[in-house]
GROMACS .gro file of C-alpha atoms in nm:
model
  238
    1MET     CA    1   0.249  -0.310  -2.468
    2GLU     CA    2   0.334  -0.068  -2.222
    3TYR     CA    3   0.323  -0.154  -1.849
    4GLU     CA    4  -0.056  -0.050  -1.683
    5LEU     CA    5   0.030  -0.124  -1.328
    6THR     CA    6   0.350  -0.111  -1.105
    7VAL     CA    7   0.295  -0.285  -0.772
    8ILE     CA    8   0.526  -0.121  -0.507
    9ILE     CA    9   0.683  -0.323  -0.240
   10PRO     CA   10   0.837  -0.150   0.045
   11VAL     CA   11   1.126  -0.377   0.195
   12TYR     CA   12   1.296  -0.349   0.526
   13ASN     CA   13   1.484  -0.627   0.673
   14GLU     CA   14   1.336  -0.891   0.467
   15GLU     CA   15   1.614  -1.083   0.327
   16GLU     CA   16   1.457  -1.418   0.419
   17ASN     CA   17   1.143  -1.349   0.200
   18LEU     CA   18   1.247  -1.142  -0.087
   19LEU     CA   19   1.343  -1.481  -0.344
   20ARG     CA   20   0.990  -1.608  -0.261
   21VAL     CA   21   0.894  -1.233  -0.347
   22LYS     CA   22   1.010  -1.265  -0.692
   23GLU     CA   23   0.832  -1.598  -0.758
   24GLU     CA   24   0.520  -1.503  -0.644
   25MET     CA   25   0.517  -1.138  -0.813
   26GLU     CA   26   0.650  -1.344  -1.148
   27ARG     CA   27   0.342  -1.570  -1.115
   28PHE     CA   28   0.094  -1.273  -1.076
   29ILE     CA   29   0.269  -1.076  -1.374
   30LYS     CA   30   0.207  -1.368  -1.600
   31SER     CA   31  -0.172  -1.337  -1.541
   32ALA     CA   32  -0.231  -0.999  -1.443
   33LYS     CA   33  -0.512  -0.866  -1.630
   34LYS     CA   34  -0.317  -0.532  -1.696
   35LYS     CA   35   0.059  -0.544  -1.766
   36SER     CA   36   0.205  -0.516  -1.465
   37LYS     CA   37   0.596  -0.434  -1.317
   38VAL     CA   38   0.739  -0.438  -0.956
   39LEU     CA   39   0.913  -0.160  -0.774
   40PHE     CA   40   1.106  -0.253  -0.486
   41VAL     CA   41   1.123   0.056  -0.209
   42ASN     CA   42   1.448  -0.059   0.020
   43ASP     CA   43   1.387   0.117   0.343
   44GLY     CA   44   1.730   0.129   0.461
   45SER     CA   45   1.732  -0.217   0.499
   46LYS     CA   46   2.034  -0.340   0.759
   47ASP     CA   47   2.032  -0.692   0.655
   48ASN     CA   48   2.125  -0.821   0.280
   49SER     CA   49   1.801  -0.716   0.134
   50LEU     CA   50   1.952  -0.450  -0.106
   51ASN     CA   51   2.158  -0.639  -0.260
   52ILE     CA   52   1.908  -0.920  -0.307
   53ILE     CA   53   1.696  -0.688  -0.443
   54LYS     CA   54   1.954  -0.556  -0.693
   55LYS     CA   55   2.002  -0.909  -0.798
   56ILE     CA   56   1.666  -0.939  -0.859
   57CYS     CA   57   1.650  -0.637  -1.089
   58GLN     CA   58   1.978  -0.709  -1.257
   59ASN     CA   59   1.847  -0.784  -1.620
   60ASN     CA   60   1.474  -0.809  -1.570
   61THR     CA   61   1.238  -0.504  -1.698
   62ASP     CA   62   0.955  -0.599  -1.468
   63PHE     CA   63   1.145  -0.550  -1.151
   64SER     CA   64   1.317  -0.224  -1.073
   65TYR     CA   65   1.407  -0.056  -0.719
   66ILE     CA   66   1.507   0.275  -0.554
   67SER     CA   67   1.669   0.253  -0.227
   68PHE     CA   68   1.688   0.498   0.115
   69ASP     CA   69   1.984   0.637   0.325
   70LYS     CA   70   1.858   0.566   0.598
   71ASN     CA   71   1.559   0.392   0.732
   72TYR     CA   72   1.213   0.609   0.729
   73GLY     CA   73   0.908   0.399   0.815
   74LEU     CA   74   0.626   0.304   0.617
   75SER     CA   75   0.475   0.587   0.495
   76PRO     CA   76   0.728   0.759   0.384
   77ALA     CA   77   0.859   0.406   0.130
   78ILE     CA   78   0.491   0.414  -0.004
   79LYS     CA   79   0.518   0.797  -0.096
   80ALA     CA   80   0.849   0.733  -0.248
   81GLY     CA   81   0.701   0.465  -0.457
   82PHE     CA   82   0.395   0.693  -0.557
   83ASP     CA   83   0.618   0.986  -0.649
   84HIS     CA   84   0.812   0.751  -0.874
   85VAL     CA   85   0.558   0.525  -1.036
   86GLN     CA   86   0.455   0.654  -1.404
   87THR     CA   87   0.200   0.387  -1.499
   88PRO     CA   88  -0.187   0.487  -1.489
   89TRP     CA   89  -0.231   0.259  -1.173
   90VAL     CA   90  -0.016   0.192  -0.879
   91GLY     CA   91  -0.074  -0.117  -0.617
   92TYR     CA   92   0.101  -0.173  -0.305
   93ILE     CA   93   0.173  -0.531  -0.134
   94ASP     CA   94   0.372  -0.621   0.199
   95ALA     CA   95   0.719  -0.796   0.144
   96ASP     CA   96   0.604  -1.030   0.384
   97LEU     CA   97   0.369  -1.211   0.164
   98GLN     CA   98   0.111  -1.241   0.419
   99THR     CA   99  -0.136  -1.107   0.139
  100SER     CA  100  -0.112  -1.301  -0.193
  101PRO     CA  101   0.032  -1.099  -0.534
  102MET     CA  102  -0.212  -1.286  -0.727
  103ASP     CA  103  -0.498  -1.154  -0.526
  104PHE     CA  104  -0.447  -0.801  -0.735
  105ASN     CA  105  -0.646  -1.006  -1.018
  106LEU     CA  106  -0.968  -0.954  -0.758
  107LEU     CA  107  -0.928  -0.595  -0.736
  108LEU     CA  108  -0.812  -0.520  -1.098
  109PRO     CA  109  -1.152  -0.557  -1.222
  110TYR     CA  110  -1.259  -0.235  -1.047
  111ALA     CA  111  -0.992  -0.025  -1.160
  112ASP     CA  112  -1.151   0.159  -1.440
  113ASP     CA  113  -1.483   0.265  -1.189
  114TYR     CA  114  -1.284   0.309  -0.880
  115GLN     CA  115  -0.984   0.552  -0.776
  116LEU     CA  116  -0.890   0.282  -0.470
  117ILE     CA  117  -0.950  -0.085  -0.417
  118THR     CA  118  -0.820  -0.235  -0.099
  119GLY     CA  119  -0.868  -0.574   0.010
  120VAL     CA  120  -1.039  -0.708   0.345
  121ARG     CA  121  -0.855  -0.980   0.468
  122ALA     CA  122  -1.075  -1.270   0.541
  123ASN     CA  123  -0.992  -1.539   0.769
  124ARG     CA  124  -0.676  -1.376   0.910
  125LYS     CA  125  -0.418  -1.600   1.034
  126ASP     CA  126  -0.254  -1.332   1.288
  127SER     CA  127  -0.237  -1.362   1.668
  128ILE     CA  128  -0.541  -1.308   1.883
  129THR     CA  129  -0.341  -0.980   1.988
  130LYS     CA  130  -0.285  -0.845   1.632
  131ASN     CA  131  -0.599  -0.923   1.525
  132LEU     CA  132  -0.807  -0.754   1.819
  133SER     CA  133  -0.559  -0.445   1.802
  134SER     CA  134  -0.614  -0.424   1.450
  135LYS     CA  135  -1.010  -0.456   1.504
  136ILE     CA  136  -1.007  -0.145   1.765
  137ALA     CA  137  -0.725   0.041   1.535
  138ASN     CA  138  -1.005   0.010   1.239
  139GLY     CA  139  -1.306   0.094   1.472
  140ILE     CA  140  -1.124   0.406   1.551
  141ARG     CA  141  -1.020   0.505   1.201
  142ARG     CA  142  -1.397   0.460   1.093
  143THR     CA  143  -1.509   0.679   1.361
  144PHE     CA  144  -1.293   0.976   1.242
  145THR     CA  145  -1.312   0.932   0.887
  146HIS     CA  146  -1.639   0.776   0.808
  147ASP     CA  147  -1.479   0.605   0.516
  148GLY     CA  148  -1.709   0.276   0.552
  149MET     CA  149  -1.384   0.030   0.550
  150ASP     CA  150  -1.334  -0.236   0.739
  151ASP     CA  151  -0.989  -0.301   0.710
  152THR     CA  152  -0.774   0.008   0.610
  153GLY     CA  153  -0.439  -0.168   0.694
  154CYS     CA  154  -0.495  -0.448   0.458
  155PRO     CA  155  -0.111  -0.444   0.259
  156LEU     CA  156  -0.322  -0.506  -0.080
  157LYS     CA  157  -0.452  -0.203  -0.267
  158ILE     CA  158  -0.459  -0.059  -0.605
  159LEU     CA  159  -0.520   0.325  -0.694
  160GLN     CA  160  -0.536   0.546  -0.965
  161THR     CA  161  -0.181   0.687  -0.973
  162LYS     CA  162  -0.342   1.088  -1.069
  163TYR     CA  163  -0.519   1.015  -0.721
  164ALA     CA  164  -0.215   0.874  -0.521
  165LYS     CA  165   0.029   1.159  -0.642
  166ARG     CA  166  -0.206   1.409  -0.492
  167ILE     CA  167  -0.193   1.248  -0.176
  168PRO     CA  168  -0.038   1.478   0.080
  169MET     CA  169   0.149   1.183   0.288
  170PHE     CA  170   0.235   1.223   0.671
  171LYS     CA  171   0.418   0.945   0.870
  172GLY     CA  172   0.114   0.681   0.942
  173LEU     CA  173  -0.115   0.797   0.668
  174HIS     CA  174  -0.082   0.475   0.498
  175ARG     CA  175  -0.325   0.371   0.713
  176PHE     CA  176  -0.559   0.638   0.562
  177LEU     CA  177  -0.527   0.605   0.203
  178PRO     CA  178  -0.910   0.561   0.146
  179ALA     CA  179  -1.041   0.825   0.342
  180MET     CA  180  -0.750   1.030   0.158
  181ILE     CA  181  -0.918   0.938  -0.197
  182LEU     CA  182  -1.242   1.024  -0.039
  183LEU     CA  183  -1.133   1.383   0.021
  184GLN     CA  184  -1.056   1.400  -0.370
  185ASN     CA  185  -1.435   1.308  -0.420
  186GLY     CA  186  -1.261   0.953  -0.562
  187LYS     CA  187  -1.477   0.621  -0.519
  188ILE     CA  188  -1.339   0.375  -0.317
  189ILE     CA  189  -1.455  -0.020  -0.266
  190GLN     CA  190  -1.307  -0.296  -0.061
  191THR     CA  191  -1.323  -0.670  -0.157
  192PRO     CA  192  -1.232  -1.005   0.048
  193ILE     CA  193  -0.913  -1.156   0.000
  194GLU     CA  194  -0.684  -1.445   0.140
  195HIS     CA  195  -0.458  -1.369   0.424
  196PHE     CA  196  -0.146  -1.623   0.535
  197GLU     CA  197   0.093  -1.624   0.832
  198ARG     CA  198   0.406  -1.485   0.807
  199VAL     CA  199   0.657  -1.751   0.733
  200ALA     CA  200   0.958  -1.556   0.755
  201GLY     CA  201   1.113  -1.230   0.924
  202LYS     CA  202   0.949  -1.013   1.171
  203SER     CA  203   0.679  -0.793   1.201
  204LYS     CA  204   0.757  -0.437   1.262
  205PHE     CA  205   0.477  -0.344   1.425
  206HIS     CA  206   0.341  -0.443   1.762
  207PHE     CA  207   0.026  -0.386   1.987
  208TRP     CA  208   0.112  -0.029   2.075
  209ASN     CA  209   0.213   0.101   1.745
  210ARG     CA  210  -0.103  -0.028   1.592
  211LEU     CA  211  -0.301   0.187   1.878
  212ILE     CA  212  -0.151   0.523   2.008
  213GLY     CA  213   0.021   0.605   1.676
  214PRO     CA  214  -0.322   0.568   1.473
  215PHE     CA  215  -0.548   0.734   1.731
  216SER     CA  216  -0.309   1.056   1.730
  217ASP     CA  217  -0.311   1.012   1.328
  218CYS     CA  218  -0.670   1.023   1.335
  219PHE     CA  219  -0.619   1.407   1.470
  220ALA     CA  220  -0.352   1.469   1.181
  221TYR     CA  221  -0.646   1.379   0.965
  222LEU     CA  222  -0.904   1.586   1.107
  223TRP     CA  223  -0.709   1.866   1.065
  224MET     CA  224  -0.587   1.780   0.730
  225LYS     CA  225  -0.965   1.726   0.607
  226LYS     CA  226  -1.064   2.056   0.722
  227LYS     CA  227  -0.815   2.216   0.563
  228TYR     CA  228  -0.754   2.032   0.243
  229ILE     CA  229  -0.816   2.219  -0.093
  230ASN     CA  230  -0.990   2.059  -0.374
  231TYR     CA  231  -1.086   2.204  -0.696
  232LYS     CA  232  -1.260   2.113  -1.022
  233VAL     CA  233  -1.164   2.331  -1.325
  234GLU     CA  234  -1.444   2.358  -1.557
  235GLU     CA  235  -1.311   2.569  -1.848
  236LYS     CA  236  -0.948   2.638  -1.947
  237LYS     CA  237  -0.713   2.796  -2.209
  238ILE     CA  238  -0.338   2.774  -2.159
   0.00000   0.00000   0.00000
């Protein structure tokens, strides 16, 4: 049976989490409603993450990796994943495991009818400052994009790969994935998932880069929306 879903896991200095990631992803793969595999994207980690990833992927066909020459950021890591995926569906989860891979099974039933399915983090286990900044940022994005999504930053998503590959990614655009699917006339839906406290490693985001960056990115999105090329071929003979 061929793989149907590839789960992208961007990694930047997550050595303390990776063995737990392996265990949780193996647990999901055994129960997955579509045959699934994992693609680590090492984003220029400066700790021992790459060596751990190599050991995880050794002699395990369900796990593979690509590794950057330096740190580029989350959006480039996701784009690299999209570029290398060959399965019909592509998923995305953070290496901090504040969301559970098992919840992909809550998203997968929608995969045949929607081009993007995203989780909504229920009962978030983050600090008051982090929750507030995310709530403000989501409100700003909804105002600009009208995507109707309550938690676009949720790091648990599934996309149809052919739509994911057509997204013109730029830094910060990982927050606009639902809106970019809408630009392609795709359908999107959200569903509640569990959220957990970070138990190891350090967050790569803080109050200001959750607000200032996303706010300026909204203007980039508006420009792209105005200039975006979208067409549908009715007939062809090639």
